Amino acid sequence: MRILVTGKNGQLGKSINKIVNTDNGKNNYQQDNKFIFVGREELDLSSESGINHYFDNNDKFDIIINCAAYTQVDKAEQEVELANQINHLAVKQLASIASKQKAKLIHISTDYVFDGDSNKPYLETDKPNPINVYGKTKLAGEKALQEIMPTNAMIIRTSWVYSEYGNNFVKTMLNLGKERDELNVVSDQIGSPTYATDLAGAILEIIDNKDKKQSTEIYHYSNEGEISWYDFAKEIFELVDIRCAVKPITTQQYPTPARRPKNTLMNKAKIAKTFSVGISDWKESLNTCITILKEQ
Ligand SMILES: NC(=O)c1ccc[n+]([C@@H]2O[C@H](COP(=O)([O-])OP(=O)(O)OC[C@H]3O[C@@H](n4cnc5c(N)ncnc54)[C@H](OP(=O)(O)O)[C@@H]3O)[C@@H](O)[C@H]2O)c1
């Protein structure tokens, strides 16, 4: 199969690449398939003509995994048009292209499609109600995809993604923890972190042999556990033995340009049951990532 992965320089794109290319022969992803990883240099999602140009000049794909996105939640409040182009209009165009090529489209979305006012983990069937521009553009992308591809696509919503790559909460905490004696971290936003390598592994398992579903479905995927950013920071410092005091603060005490949902826990039973995908506990996966970061 020819498999296109967008967002090659992002956390998820790099994590897929890591597994595909360094799996010690445990899984023969490269032997059975040809993976093509592209970044904005090859496939610029900010322009309709750029997208058409790429697909007009390349052979057809069997699977497209869309890991690229406009992910700067606060900046999106200002750059509405650009965020909408990448998270919505480009996804719509990718869906049309995938549909014409009869390619399967695996698209990644976010817990921020929800308003966070629920007091129980969100199901795929719960009504989305995004409260910031990023969430609104991601939801518009989901809807456009579902309309164009009622079959042969998959939307995986994930949350609080971190990895050894790029910028993320774990790396920010490690850097700040070394510089400061004390840090204030929000304790009234609840969710589950996702180690990008775990999500990458789940996607590869699904495409490897388990996806027999024809209808386009939404799935939720994160690590197991229910924590606040404050709990997350405390555990990070504990694992690396950084002596930085973490103080809990409220969202109100830490204003940001984009509003954040309070509770974005997601129920993962559907993906686990449909594809027999194992879901690791957040502490276990954080430990794995921190071990890798320590070795770097
Ligand atoms: N990060 C999170 O906490 C989080 C939470 C929930 C859901 N998600 C979703 O998970 C998916 C993967 O996220 P991630 O954490 O891997 O994001 P990421 O690290 O920010 O990577 C996103 C990638 O998209 C690329 N991109 C941005 N604009 C582009 C354009 N115009 N053309 C082509 N590529 C472009 C970026 O390229 P450059 O490297 O060149 O900038 C970047 O490599 C996304 O769909 C995101 O919405 C993420």
CSV table of C-alpha atoms and ligand atoms in Angstrom, one decimal:
chain,number,residue,atom,x,y,z
A,1,MET,CA,0.0,0.0,0.0
A,2,ARG,CA,1.1,3.6,-0.6
A,3,ILE,CA,0.5,5.5,2.6
A,4,LEU,CA,0.8,9.3,2.7
A,5,VAL,CA,1.5,10.9,6.1
A,6,THR,CA,1.1,14.7,6.3
A,7,GLY,CA,2.7,16.8,9.1
A,8,LYS,CA,6.0,15.0,9.0
A,9,ASN,CA,7.7,17.6,11.3
A,10,GLY,CA,4.9,17.5,13.9
A,11,GLN,CA,4.7,15.4,17.0
A,12,LEU,CA,2.5,12.7,15.6
A,13,GLY,CA,4.0,12.6,12.1
A,14,LYS,CA,7.5,12.1,13.7
A,15,SER,CA,6.2,9.5,16.1
A,16,ILE,CA,4.7,7.5,13.2
A,17,ASN,CA,8.0,7.8,11.3
A,18,LYS,CA,9.9,6.6,14.4
A,19,ILE,CA,7.8,3.4,14.6
A,20,VAL,CA,7.8,2.7,10.9
A,21,ASN,CA,11.5,3.2,10.6
A,22,THR,CA,12.9,1.9,13.8
A,23,ASP,CA,10.8,-1.0,14.9
A,24,ASN,CA,13.6,-3.6,14.8
A,25,GLY,CA,11.7,-5.8,12.4
A,26,LYS,CA,8.9,-6.4,14.9
A,27,ASN,CA,6.4,-5.1,12.4
A,28,ASN,CA,7.3,-5.0,8.7
A,29,TYR,CA,5.6,-1.7,8.0
A,30,GLN,CA,8.1,-0.6,5.4
A,31,GLN,CA,8.3,-4.0,3.8
A,32,ASP,CA,4.6,-4.3,3.2
A,33,ASN,CA,3.9,-0.7,2.5
A,34,LYS,CA,5.5,2.4,1.1
A,35,PHE,CA,5.2,5.3,3.5
A,36,ILE,CA,5.6,8.8,2.1
A,37,PHE,CA,6.1,11.5,4.8
A,38,VAL,CA,5.4,15.1,3.8
A,39,GLY,CA,5.7,18.5,5.5
A,40,ARG,CA,4.5,21.9,4.4
A,41,GLU,CA,7.5,22.1,1.9
A,42,GLU,CA,6.0,19.3,-0.2
A,43,LEU,CA,2.3,19.7,0.6
A,44,ASP,CA,1.3,23.1,1.8
A,45,LEU,CA,-2.2,22.9,3.3
A,46,SER,CA,-2.6,26.7,3.4
A,47,SER,CA,-3.4,26.9,-0.3
A,48,GLU,CA,-5.9,25.1,-2.5
A,49,SER,CA,-3.7,25.2,-5.5
A,50,GLY,CA,-0.7,23.9,-3.4
A,51,ILE,CA,-2.8,20.8,-2.4
A,52,ASN,CA,-3.9,20.2,-6.0
A,53,HIS,CA,-0.4,20.6,-7.3
A,54,TYR,CA,0.9,17.9,-4.9
A,55,PHE,CA,-1.7,15.3,-5.7
A,56,ASP,CA,-1.6,16.1,-9.5
A,57,ASN,CA,2.1,15.3,-9.5
A,58,ASN,CA,2.1,12.1,-7.4
A,59,ASP,CA,0.8,8.6,-7.9
A,60,LYS,CA,-2.4,7.6,-6.1
A,61,PHE,CA,-2.4,6.7,-2.4
A,62,ASP,CA,-4.2,3.8,-0.7
A,63,ILE,CA,-4.3,5.6,2.7
A,64,ILE,CA,-3.8,9.2,3.7
A,65,ILE,CA,-3.1,9.9,7.4
A,66,ASN,CA,-3.6,13.6,8.1
A,67,CYS,CA,-1.4,14.6,11.0
A,68,ALA,CA,-0.9,18.2,9.9
A,69,ALA,CA,-3.0,20.9,11.5
A,70,TYR,CA,-3.0,24.4,12.7
A,71,THR,CA,-2.4,23.6,16.4
A,72,GLN,CA,-1.6,27.0,18.0
A,73,VAL,CA,-4.7,27.3,20.1
A,74,ASP,CA,-4.2,30.9,21.3
A,75,LYS,CA,-2.8,32.3,18.0
A,76,ALA,CA,-5.8,30.9,16.2
A,77,GLU,CA,-8.0,33.5,17.9
A,78,GLN,CA,-6.2,36.1,15.7
A,79,GLU,CA,-5.4,33.9,12.7
A,80,VAL,CA,-8.9,32.7,12.1
A,81,GLU,CA,-8.7,32.5,8.4
A,82,LEU,CA,-5.5,30.5,8.3
A,83,ALA,CA,-6.7,28.1,11.0
A,84,ASN,CA,-9.9,27.6,9.1
A,85,GLN,CA,-8.0,27.0,5.9
A,86,ILE,CA,-5.8,24.3,7.4
A,87,ASN,CA,-8.1,22.6,9.8
A,88,HIS,CA,-11.3,22.8,7.8
A,89,LEU,CA,-11.0,23.7,4.1
A,90,ALA,CA,-7.8,21.7,3.5
A,91,VAL,CA,-9.5,18.7,5.2
A,92,LYS,CA,-12.5,19.1,2.9
A,93,GLN,CA,-10.2,19.1,-0.1
A,94,LEU,CA,-8.2,16.1,1.2
A,95,ALA,CA,-11.5,14.2,1.6
A,96,SER,CA,-12.5,15.0,-2.0
A,97,ILE,CA,-9.1,13.9,-3.3
A,98,ALA,CA,-9.1,10.7,-1.1
A,99,SER,CA,-12.6,10.0,-2.3
A,100,LYS,CA,-11.6,10.3,-6.0
A,101,GLN,CA,-8.5,8.2,-5.4
A,102,LYS,CA,-10.5,5.6,-3.4
A,103,ALA,CA,-8.0,6.1,-0.6
A,104,LYS,CA,-8.8,5.7,3.0
A,105,LEU,CA,-8.5,8.9,5.0
A,106,ILE,CA,-7.5,8.8,8.6
A,107,HIS,CA,-7.9,12.3,10.1
A,108,ILE,CA,-6.9,13.5,13.6
A,109,SER,CA,-9.1,15.8,15.6
A,110,THR,CA,-9.3,17.1,19.1
A,111,ASP,CA,-11.0,17.0,22.5
A,112,TYR,CA,-11.4,20.8,22.0
A,113,VAL,CA,-14.5,20.2,19.9
A,114,PHE,CA,-16.3,19.9,23.3
A,115,ASP,CA,-17.2,22.7,25.6
A,116,GLY,CA,-15.9,20.9,28.6
A,117,ASP,CA,-19.0,21.4,30.7
A,118,SER,CA,-19.8,17.7,31.1
A,119,ASN,CA,-19.1,15.8,34.3
A,120,LYS,CA,-18.5,12.5,32.7
A,121,PRO,CA,-16.1,11.3,29.9
A,122,TYR,CA,-17.3,12.4,26.4
A,123,LEU,CA,-18.6,9.7,24.1
A,124,GLU,CA,-18.2,10.0,20.3
A,125,THR,CA,-22.0,10.6,20.1
A,126,ASP,CA,-22.0,13.5,22.5
A,127,LYS,CA,-22.8,16.9,21.0
A,128,PRO,CA,-19.7,19.0,20.2
A,129,ASN,CA,-19.8,22.7,21.1
A,130,PRO,CA,-16.3,24.2,20.7
A,131,ILE,CA,-15.6,27.4,22.7
A,132,ASN,CA,-12.5,28.6,20.8
A,133,VAL,CA,-11.5,29.2,17.2
A,134,TYR,CA,-9.2,26.2,17.1
A,135,GLY,CA,-12.0,23.8,18.2
A,136,LYS,CA,-14.5,25.4,15.8
A,137,THR,CA,-12.2,25.0,12.8
A,138,LYS,CA,-11.4,21.4,13.8
A,139,LEU,CA,-15.1,20.6,14.1
A,140,ALA,CA,-15.8,22.2,10.7
A,141,GLY,CA,-13.1,19.9,9.3
A,142,GLU,CA,-14.7,16.8,10.9
A,143,LYS,CA,-18.1,17.7,9.5
A,144,ALA,CA,-16.8,18.4,6.0
A,145,LEU,CA,-15.0,15.1,5.9
A,146,GLN,CA,-18.0,13.2,7.1
A,147,GLU,CA,-20.2,14.8,4.4
A,148,ILE,CA,-17.8,14.1,1.6
A,149,MET,CA,-16.7,10.7,2.8
A,150,PRO,CA,-19.6,8.8,4.5
A,151,THR,CA,-17.5,5.7,4.0
A,152,ASN,CA,-13.8,4.8,4.0
A,153,ALA,CA,-12.6,7.5,6.5
A,154,MET,CA,-11.9,7.7,10.2
A,155,ILE,CA,-11.7,10.6,12.6
A,156,ILE,CA,-9.6,10.0,15.7
A,157,ARG,CA,-10.0,12.7,18.4
A,158,THR,CA,-7.1,12.9,20.8
A,159,SER,CA,-6.1,15.2,23.7
A,160,TRP,CA,-3.1,16.8,25.5
A,161,VAL,CA,-0.5,15.4,23.0
A,162,TYR,CA,3.1,15.3,24.1
A,163,SER,CA,6.3,13.6,22.8
A,164,GLU,CA,10.0,13.9,22.7
A,165,TYR,CA,9.5,16.1,19.6
A,166,GLY,CA,8.5,19.8,19.1
A,167,ASN,CA,6.9,21.9,21.8
A,168,ASN,CA,4.6,20.5,24.3
A,169,PHE,CA,3.7,20.7,28.0
A,170,VAL,CA,6.2,18.1,29.1
A,171,LYS,CA,9.1,19.8,27.5
A,172,THR,CA,8.0,23.2,28.6
A,173,MET,CA,7.7,22.0,32.2
A,174,LEU,CA,11.2,20.4,32.1
A,175,ASN,CA,12.7,23.7,30.8
A,176,LEU,CA,10.9,25.9,33.3
A,177,GLY,CA,11.5,23.6,36.2
A,178,LYS,CA,15.2,23.9,35.6
A,179,GLU,CA,15.1,27.7,35.7
A,180,ARG,CA,12.6,28.3,38.5
A,181,ASP,CA,12.0,27.3,42.1
A,182,GLU,CA,8.2,27.6,41.9
A,183,LEU,CA,5.6,27.3,39.2
A,184,ASN,CA,1.9,28.0,39.1
A,185,VAL,CA,-0.1,25.4,37.1
A,186,VAL,CA,-3.8,25.3,36.4
A,187,SER,CA,-5.6,22.6,38.4
A,188,ASP,CA,-9.2,23.0,37.3
A,189,GLN,CA,-8.9,21.7,33.7
A,190,ILE,CA,-9.2,18.0,33.6
A,191,GLY,CA,-8.3,15.6,30.8
A,192,SER,CA,-6.0,12.8,29.8
A,193,PRO,CA,-2.6,13.2,28.2
A,194,THR,CA,-1.6,11.3,25.1
A,195,TYR,CA,1.9,10.1,24.3
A,196,ALA,CA,2.2,10.6,20.6
A,197,THR,CA,4.0,7.3,20.2
A,198,ASP,CA,1.0,5.5,21.7
A,199,LEU,CA,-1.4,7.2,19.3
A,200,ALA,CA,1.0,6.5,16.4
A,201,GLY,CA,1.2,2.8,17.3
A,202,ALA,CA,-2.6,2.6,17.5
A,203,ILE,CA,-3.0,4.2,14.1
A,204,LEU,CA,-0.5,1.7,12.6
A,205,GLU,CA,-2.2,-1.2,14.2
A,206,ILE,CA,-5.5,-0.2,12.9
A,207,ILE,CA,-4.3,0.2,9.3
A,208,ASP,CA,-2.2,-2.9,9.5
A,209,ASN,CA,-5.0,-5.4,9.6
A,210,LYS,CA,-7.8,-4.5,11.8
A,211,ASP,CA,-9.9,-1.9,10.0
A,212,LYS,CA,-12.8,-3.8,8.5
A,213,LYS,CA,-15.3,-0.9,9.0
A,214,GLN,CA,-16.7,0.7,5.9
A,215,SER,CA,-18.7,3.6,7.3
A,216,THR,CA,-16.8,6.7,8.4
A,217,GLU,CA,-16.7,6.7,12.2
A,218,ILE,CA,-15.3,9.0,15.0
A,219,TYR,CA,-13.1,7.4,17.7
A,220,HIS,CA,-11.7,8.8,20.9
A,221,TYR,CA,-8.1,8.0,21.8
A,222,SER,CA,-5.8,9.2,24.7
A,223,ASN,CA,-3.9,7.5,27.5
A,224,GLU,CA,-5.9,6.2,30.5
A,225,GLY,CA,-6.2,8.4,33.5
A,226,GLU,CA,-7.9,11.5,34.7
A,227,ILE,CA,-5.7,14.4,35.7
A,228,SER,CA,-5.3,18.2,35.8
A,229,TRP,CA,-2.3,20.1,34.3
A,230,TYR,CA,-1.2,20.6,37.9
A,231,ASP,CA,-1.1,16.8,38.5
A,232,PHE,CA,0.7,16.4,35.2
A,233,ALA,CA,3.4,18.9,36.1
A,234,LYS,CA,3.9,17.4,39.5
A,235,GLU,CA,4.5,13.9,38.0
A,236,ILE,CA,6.9,15.2,35.4
A,237,PHE,CA,9.1,16.8,38.1
A,238,GLU,CA,8.9,13.7,40.3
A,239,LEU,CA,10.1,11.5,37.4
A,240,VAL,CA,13.1,13.8,36.7
A,241,ASP,CA,13.8,14.7,40.3
A,242,ILE,CA,13.5,18.4,39.7
A,243,ARG,CA,13.0,20.3,42.9
A,244,CYS,CA,10.5,22.9,41.7
A,245,ALA,CA,7.4,23.6,43.8
A,246,VAL,CA,4.2,23.3,41.8
A,247,LYS,CA,1.3,25.5,43.0
A,248,PRO,CA,-2.3,24.9,41.9
A,249,ILE,CA,-4.1,27.9,40.4
A,250,THR,CA,-7.5,28.3,38.7
A,251,THR,CA,-8.1,29.0,35.0
A,252,GLN,CA,-9.3,32.4,36.0
A,253,GLN,CA,-5.9,33.2,37.5
A,254,TYR,CA,-4.2,32.2,34.2
A,255,PRO,CA,-6.1,34.1,31.5
A,256,THR,CA,-5.3,33.0,27.9
A,257,PRO,CA,-6.5,34.5,24.5
A,258,ALA,CA,-8.4,31.3,23.8
A,259,ARG,CA,-10.9,29.9,26.3
A,260,ARG,CA,-10.1,26.3,27.4
A,261,PRO,CA,-12.7,23.6,28.1
A,262,LYS,CA,-12.8,22.5,31.8
A,263,ASN,CA,-13.3,18.7,31.4
A,264,THR,CA,-12.3,17.0,28.2
A,265,LEU,CA,-12.0,13.5,29.4
A,266,MET,CA,-12.9,11.1,26.6
A,267,ASN,CA,-14.4,7.7,26.7
A,268,LYS,CA,-12.1,5.3,24.7
A,269,ALA,CA,-14.2,2.2,24.8
A,270,LYS,CA,-15.2,2.4,21.2
A,271,ILE,CA,-11.7,2.3,19.7
A,272,ALA,CA,-10.5,-0.3,22.2
A,273,LYS,CA,-13.4,-2.6,21.5
A,274,THR,CA,-13.5,-2.1,17.7
A,275,PHE,CA,-9.8,-2.6,17.0
A,276,SER,CA,-8.5,-4.3,20.2
A,277,VAL,CA,-6.2,-1.4,20.7
A,278,GLY,CA,-4.4,-1.4,24.0
A,279,ILE,CA,-4.4,1.9,25.9
A,280,SER,CA,-1.6,2.6,28.3
A,281,ASP,CA,-1.9,4.4,31.6
A,282,TRP,CA,-0.7,8.0,31.4
A,283,LYS,CA,2.0,7.6,34.1
A,284,GLU,CA,3.5,4.6,32.3
A,285,SER,CA,3.7,6.4,29.0
A,286,LEU,CA,5.0,9.6,30.6
A,287,ASN,CA,7.8,7.5,32.1
A,288,THR,CA,8.7,6.1,28.7
A,289,CYS,CA,8.9,9.6,27.1
A,290,ILE,CA,10.9,11.0,30.0
A,291,THR,CA,13.4,8.1,29.8
A,292,ILE,CA,13.9,8.9,26.1
A,293,LEU,CA,14.3,12.6,26.8
A,294,LYS,CA,16.8,12.0,29.6
A,295,GLU,CA,18.9,9.9,27.1
A,296,GLN,CA,19.0,12.8,24.6
B,1,LIG,N1,-0.9,18.8,20.3
B,1,LIG,C1,-2.0,18.6,21.0
B,1,LIG,O1,-2.0,18.8,22.3
B,1,LIG,C2,-3.2,18.1,20.4
B,1,LIG,C3,-4.4,17.9,21.1
B,1,LIG,C4,-5.5,17.4,20.5
B,1,LIG,C5,-5.5,17.1,19.2
B,1,LIG,N2,-4.4,17.3,18.4
B,1,LIG,C6,-4.4,17.0,17.0
B,1,LIG,O2,-3.5,16.0,16.7
B,1,LIG,C7,-2.9,16.1,15.4
B,1,LIG,C8,-1.4,16.1,15.5
B,1,LIG,O3,-1.0,17.1,16.4
B,1,LIG,P1,0.6,17.4,16.8
B,1,LIG,O4,0.6,17.6,18.2
B,1,LIG,O5,1.4,16.4,16.1
B,1,LIG,O6,0.7,18.8,16.1
B,1,LIG,P2,2.1,19.6,15.7
B,1,LIG,O7,3.2,19.0,16.4
B,1,LIG,O8,1.7,21.0,15.9
B,1,LIG,O9,2.2,19.3,14.2
B,1,LIG,C9,1.4,19.8,13.2
B,1,LIG,C10,2.1,19.8,11.9
B,1,LIG,O10,1.2,20.4,11.0
B,1,LIG,C11,2.0,21.2,10.1
B,1,LIG,N3,1.4,22.2,9.4
B,1,LIG,C12,0.9,23.4,9.9
B,1,LIG,N4,0.5,24.2,8.9
B,1,LIG,C13,0.7,23.5,7.8
B,1,LIG,C14,0.5,23.8,6.4
B,1,LIG,N5,0.1,25.0,6.0
B,1,LIG,N6,0.8,22.9,5.5
B,1,LIG,C15,1.3,21.7,5.8
B,1,LIG,N7,1.6,21.4,7.1
B,1,LIG,C16,1.3,22.3,8.1
B,1,LIG,C17,3.1,21.7,10.9
B,1,LIG,O11,4.2,22.0,10.1
B,1,LIG,P3,5.5,22.8,10.6
B,1,LIG,O12,6.3,21.8,11.5
B,1,LIG,O13,6.2,23.2,9.4
B,1,LIG,O14,5.0,24.0,11.4
B,1,LIG,C18,3.4,20.6,12.0
B,1,LIG,O15,4.5,19.8,11.6
B,1,LIG,C19,-3.5,17.5,14.9
B,1,LIG,O16,-4.6,17.2,14.1
B,1,LIG,C20,-4.0,18.2,16.1
B,1,LIG,O17,-5.0,19.1,15.8
B,1,LIG,C21,-3.2,17.8,19.0
